[in-house]
CSV table of C-alpha atoms in Angstrom, one decimal:
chain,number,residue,atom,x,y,z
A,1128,UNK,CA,118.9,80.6,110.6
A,1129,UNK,CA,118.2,82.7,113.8
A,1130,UNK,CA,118.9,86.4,114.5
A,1131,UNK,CA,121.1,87.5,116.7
A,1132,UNK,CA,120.3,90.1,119.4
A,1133,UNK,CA,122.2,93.0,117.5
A,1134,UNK,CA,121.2,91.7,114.1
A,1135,UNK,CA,117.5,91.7,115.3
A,1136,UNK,CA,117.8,95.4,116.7
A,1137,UNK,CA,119.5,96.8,113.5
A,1138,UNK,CA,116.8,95.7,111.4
A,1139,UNK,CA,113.9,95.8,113.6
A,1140,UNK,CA,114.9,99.6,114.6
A,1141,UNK,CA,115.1,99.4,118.3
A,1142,UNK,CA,117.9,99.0,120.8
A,1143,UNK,CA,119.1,95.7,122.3
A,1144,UNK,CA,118.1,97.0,125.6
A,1145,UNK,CA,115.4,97.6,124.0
A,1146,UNK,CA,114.9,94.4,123.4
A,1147,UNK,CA,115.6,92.9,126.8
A,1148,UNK,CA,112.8,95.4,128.4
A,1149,UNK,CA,110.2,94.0,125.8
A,1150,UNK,CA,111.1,90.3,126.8
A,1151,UNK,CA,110.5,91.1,130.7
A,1152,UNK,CA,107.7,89.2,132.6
A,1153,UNK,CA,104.6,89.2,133.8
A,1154,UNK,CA,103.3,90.9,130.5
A,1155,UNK,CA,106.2,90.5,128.0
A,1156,UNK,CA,105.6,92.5,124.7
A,1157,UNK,CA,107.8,89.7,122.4
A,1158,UNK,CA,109.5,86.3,123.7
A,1159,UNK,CA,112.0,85.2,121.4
A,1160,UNK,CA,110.6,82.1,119.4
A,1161,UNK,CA,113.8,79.9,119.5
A,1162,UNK,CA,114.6,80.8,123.3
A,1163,UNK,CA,117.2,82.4,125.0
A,1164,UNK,CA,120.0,80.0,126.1
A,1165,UNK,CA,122.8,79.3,125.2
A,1166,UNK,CA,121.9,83.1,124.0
A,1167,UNK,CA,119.1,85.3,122.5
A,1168,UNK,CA,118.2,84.1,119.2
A,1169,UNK,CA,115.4,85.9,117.2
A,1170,UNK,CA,112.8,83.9,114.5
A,1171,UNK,CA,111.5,85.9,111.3
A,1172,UNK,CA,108.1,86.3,112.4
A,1173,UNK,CA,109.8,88.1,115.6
A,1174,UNK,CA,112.0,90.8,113.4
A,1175,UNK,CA,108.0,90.9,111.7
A,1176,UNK,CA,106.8,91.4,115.1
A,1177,UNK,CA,110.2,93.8,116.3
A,1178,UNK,CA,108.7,96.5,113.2
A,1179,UNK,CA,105.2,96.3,114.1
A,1180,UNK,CA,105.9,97.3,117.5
A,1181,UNK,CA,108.8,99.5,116.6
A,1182,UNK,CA,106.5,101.4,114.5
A,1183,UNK,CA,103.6,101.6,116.8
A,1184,UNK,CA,106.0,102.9,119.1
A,1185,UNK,CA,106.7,106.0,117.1
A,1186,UNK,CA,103.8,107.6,118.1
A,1187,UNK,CA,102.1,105.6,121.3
A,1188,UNK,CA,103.8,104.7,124.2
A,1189,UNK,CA,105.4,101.3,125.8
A,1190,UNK,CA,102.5,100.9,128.4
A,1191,UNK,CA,99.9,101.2,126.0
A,1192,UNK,CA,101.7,98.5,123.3
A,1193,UNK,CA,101.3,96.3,126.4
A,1194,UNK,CA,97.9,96.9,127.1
A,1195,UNK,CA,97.0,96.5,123.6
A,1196,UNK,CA,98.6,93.1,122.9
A,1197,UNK,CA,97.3,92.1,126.3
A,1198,UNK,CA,94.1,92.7,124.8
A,1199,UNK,CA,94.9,90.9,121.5
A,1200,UNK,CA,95.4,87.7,123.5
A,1201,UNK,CA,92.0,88.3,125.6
A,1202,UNK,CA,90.1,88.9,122.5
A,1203,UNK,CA,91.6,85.6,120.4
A,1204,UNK,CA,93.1,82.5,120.3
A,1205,UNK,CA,96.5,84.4,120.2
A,1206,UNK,CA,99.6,83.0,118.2
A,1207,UNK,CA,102.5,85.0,117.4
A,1208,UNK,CA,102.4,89.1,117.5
A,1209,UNK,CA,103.3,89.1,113.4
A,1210,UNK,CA,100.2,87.1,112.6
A,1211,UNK,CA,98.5,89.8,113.7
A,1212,UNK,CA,98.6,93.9,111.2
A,1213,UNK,CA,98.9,96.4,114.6
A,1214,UNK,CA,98.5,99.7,113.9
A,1215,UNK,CA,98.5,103.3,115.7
A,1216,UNK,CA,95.7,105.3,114.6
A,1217,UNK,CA,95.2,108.3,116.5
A,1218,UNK,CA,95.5,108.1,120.7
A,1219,UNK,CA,94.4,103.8,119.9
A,1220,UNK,CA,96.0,100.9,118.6
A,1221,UNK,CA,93.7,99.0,115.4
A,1222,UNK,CA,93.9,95.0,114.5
A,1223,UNK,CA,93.4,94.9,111.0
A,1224,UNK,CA,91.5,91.8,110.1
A,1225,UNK,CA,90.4,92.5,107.0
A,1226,UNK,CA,90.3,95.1,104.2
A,1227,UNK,CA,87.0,95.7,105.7
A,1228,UNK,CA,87.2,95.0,109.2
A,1229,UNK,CA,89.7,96.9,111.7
A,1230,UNK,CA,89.0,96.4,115.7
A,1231,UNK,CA,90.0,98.9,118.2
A,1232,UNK,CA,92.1,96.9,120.5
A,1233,UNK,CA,93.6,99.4,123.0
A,1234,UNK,CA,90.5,102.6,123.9
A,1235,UNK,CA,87.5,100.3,123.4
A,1236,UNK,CA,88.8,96.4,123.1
A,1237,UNK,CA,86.3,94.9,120.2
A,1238,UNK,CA,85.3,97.9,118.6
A,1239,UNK,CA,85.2,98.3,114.9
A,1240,UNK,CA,86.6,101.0,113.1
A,1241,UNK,CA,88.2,102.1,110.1
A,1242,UNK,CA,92.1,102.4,109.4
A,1243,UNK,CA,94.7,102.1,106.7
A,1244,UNK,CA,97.8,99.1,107.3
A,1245,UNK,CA,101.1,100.4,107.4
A,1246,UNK,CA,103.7,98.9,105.5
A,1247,UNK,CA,106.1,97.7,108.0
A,1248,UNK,CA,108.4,96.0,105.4
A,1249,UNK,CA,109.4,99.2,103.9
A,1250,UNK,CA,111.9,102.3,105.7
A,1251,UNK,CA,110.8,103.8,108.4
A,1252,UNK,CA,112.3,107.0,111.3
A,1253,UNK,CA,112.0,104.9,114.5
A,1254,UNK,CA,110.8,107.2,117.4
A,1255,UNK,CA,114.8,107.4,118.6
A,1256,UNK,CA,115.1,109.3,114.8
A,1257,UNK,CA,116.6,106.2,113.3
A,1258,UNK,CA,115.9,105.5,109.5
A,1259,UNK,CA,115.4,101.9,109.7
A,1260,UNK,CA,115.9,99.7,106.8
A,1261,UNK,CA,113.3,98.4,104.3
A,1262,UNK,CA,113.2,94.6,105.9
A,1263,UNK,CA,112.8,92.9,102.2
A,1264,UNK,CA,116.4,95.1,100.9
A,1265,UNK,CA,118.0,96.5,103.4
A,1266,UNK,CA,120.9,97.0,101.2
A,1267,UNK,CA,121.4,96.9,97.5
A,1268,UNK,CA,122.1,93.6,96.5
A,1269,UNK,CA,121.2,92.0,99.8
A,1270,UNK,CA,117.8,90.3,100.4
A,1271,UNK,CA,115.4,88.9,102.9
A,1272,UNK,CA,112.4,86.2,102.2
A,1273,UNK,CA,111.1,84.3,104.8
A,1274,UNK,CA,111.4,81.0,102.1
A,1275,UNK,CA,115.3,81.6,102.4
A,1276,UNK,CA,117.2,80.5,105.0
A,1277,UNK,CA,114.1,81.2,107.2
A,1278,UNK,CA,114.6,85.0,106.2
A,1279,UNK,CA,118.6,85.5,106.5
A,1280,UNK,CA,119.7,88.4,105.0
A,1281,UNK,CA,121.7,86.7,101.6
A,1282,UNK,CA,123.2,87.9,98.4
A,1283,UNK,CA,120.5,88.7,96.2
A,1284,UNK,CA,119.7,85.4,93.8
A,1285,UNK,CA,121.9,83.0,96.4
A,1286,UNK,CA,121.6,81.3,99.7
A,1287,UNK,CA,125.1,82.9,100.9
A,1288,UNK,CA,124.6,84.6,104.0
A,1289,UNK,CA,125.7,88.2,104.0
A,1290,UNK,CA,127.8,88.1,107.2
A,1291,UNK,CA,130.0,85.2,104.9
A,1292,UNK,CA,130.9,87.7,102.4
A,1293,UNK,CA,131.3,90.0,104.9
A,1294,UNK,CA,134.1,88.1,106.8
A,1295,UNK,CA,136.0,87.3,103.5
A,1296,UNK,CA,136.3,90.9,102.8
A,1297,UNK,CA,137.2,91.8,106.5
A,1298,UNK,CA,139.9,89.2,105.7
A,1299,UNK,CA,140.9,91.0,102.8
A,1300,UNK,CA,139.3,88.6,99.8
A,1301,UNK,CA,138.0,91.2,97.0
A,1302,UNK,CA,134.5,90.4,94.9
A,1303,UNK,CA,136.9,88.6,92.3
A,1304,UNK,CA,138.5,86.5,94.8
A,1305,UNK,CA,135.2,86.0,96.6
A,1306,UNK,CA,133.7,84.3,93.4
A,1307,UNK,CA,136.5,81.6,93.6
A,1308,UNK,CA,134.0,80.0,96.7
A,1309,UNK,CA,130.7,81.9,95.5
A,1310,UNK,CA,130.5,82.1,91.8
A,1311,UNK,CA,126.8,84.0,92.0
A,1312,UNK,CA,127.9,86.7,94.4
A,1313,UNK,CA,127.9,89.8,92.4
A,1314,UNK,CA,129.9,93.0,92.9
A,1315,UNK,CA,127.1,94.8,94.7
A,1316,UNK,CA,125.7,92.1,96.5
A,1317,UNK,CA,129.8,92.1,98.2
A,1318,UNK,CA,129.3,96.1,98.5
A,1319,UNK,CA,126.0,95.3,100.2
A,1320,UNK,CA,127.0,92.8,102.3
A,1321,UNK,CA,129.7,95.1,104.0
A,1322,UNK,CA,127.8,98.0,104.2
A,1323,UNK,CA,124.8,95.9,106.0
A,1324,UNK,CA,127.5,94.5,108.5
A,1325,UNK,CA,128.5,98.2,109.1
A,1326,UNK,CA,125.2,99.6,109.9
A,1327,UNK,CA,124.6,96.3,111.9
A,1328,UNK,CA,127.8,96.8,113.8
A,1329,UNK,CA,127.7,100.5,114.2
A,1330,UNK,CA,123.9,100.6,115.2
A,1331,UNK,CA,123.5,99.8,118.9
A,1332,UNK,CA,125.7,103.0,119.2
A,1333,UNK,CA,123.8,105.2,117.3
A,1334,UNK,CA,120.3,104.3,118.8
A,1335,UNK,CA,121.3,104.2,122.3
C-alpha cells in the first residue's frame, strides 16, 4: 500500500509543503517512488528516506541536505536515499558504510571519518519542535514492517489497516462490534488506530 501525502508527513515529521519543496527540480532531495498522478503517493523506503532527512534537518540546513545527497549520487551508483545511513555530525553530513567506515559526504566529499548512526526508526523533536513518532509503533497497538502491506501502519498481529478501524469507529462501531468483521483486532490496537488517525489528521496544523 502507498502513503499518502499527509500520512507520509505525520510520520516522517515534516510538513506537506514540506514535502512539495523537497520534490522540486533540478536537484530534488526525494521523488516519490510510486509517482505523483493521479496524486502523491509515498513508498516505505521514502517515509525511511522522509526521517533521515527529517533528522538531518534538525541541525543542518536544506541547501546543505542537497549538496550532500548531490554528492551521494556523484560518489556511487546511487539507488534510493534510504539505502543509504545519512547522518549530521558536526557542521558535515557522514555516509555510514560500515561499522567501520563513515565518509564525509558534504565538507570534504570521500573523506573518511568516524561517527555514530542515528536511529531514525525511534522518536525524535523535528527541527519545527515536533515529537515525531517511533516509525516501527507509532501507537500502542499499531505497527509498521516493511514485510506488511509494504509497511502500512496495521493492528498489531493483523493485516487490517489502521485507517479501517478507524472509519468503523468514526462510524460509531465499538471494539466489540468491530471484532464481528476483525476477530484479532484487540481493544488497544482500536484505541491506537484512532489516536494514530488523530495525530495524522491534526498534524499538518500543528507543524505548519
Amino acid at each position: 500500500m502507498a502513503y499518502s501525502s499527509s500520512l507520509a508527513a505525520a510520520l516522517g515529521g515534516v510538513s506537506e509543503g514540506q514535502l512539495v519543496h523537497w520534490r522540486r527540480q533540478p536537484n530534488p532531495v526525494l521523488v516519490p517512488e510510486y509517482g505523483s498522478r493521479p496524486r502523491v503517493s509515498y513508498s516505505f523506503r521514502d517515509l525511511l528516506a522522509i526521517r533521515t532527512v527529517a533528522r538531518i534537518r534538525t541541525q543542518l540546513s536544506l541547501q546543505k541536505i542537497r549538496k550532500a545527497i548531490q554528492n551521494v549520487r556523484n560518489l556511487d551508483n546511487f539507488e534510493h536515499l534510504s539505502n543509504y545511513k545519512l547522518v549530521a555530525k558536526g557542521n558535515t553530513i557522514v555516509w555510514i558504510q560500515s561499522e567501520d567506515q563513515m565518509v564525509d559526504v558534504l565538507k570534504q566529499p570521500g573523506q573518511q571519518i568516524i561517527a555514530t548512526m542515528q536511529d531514525i526508526l525511534g522518536e525524535f523533536v523535528g527541527w519545527t519542535g515536533e515529537t515525531v513518532v517511533p516509525l516501527e509503533n507509532p501507537k500502542p497497538g499499531i505497527r509498521i514492517n516493511a514485510g506488511v502491506l509494504r509497511g502500512y501502519p496495521v493492528i498489531d498481529n493483523t493485516r487490517v489497516p489502521y485507517d479501517t478501524v478507524a472509519s468503523l469507529v468514526a462510524d460509531g462501531l465499538d471494539a466489540t462490534s468491530i471484532r464481528y468483521f476483525y476477530p484479532s483486532v484487540t481493544d488497544i490496537g482500536v484505541k491506537g488506530a484512532v489516536a494514530l488517525d488523530r495525530y495524522v489528521s491534526e498534524y499538518p496544523r500543528r507543524a505548519a
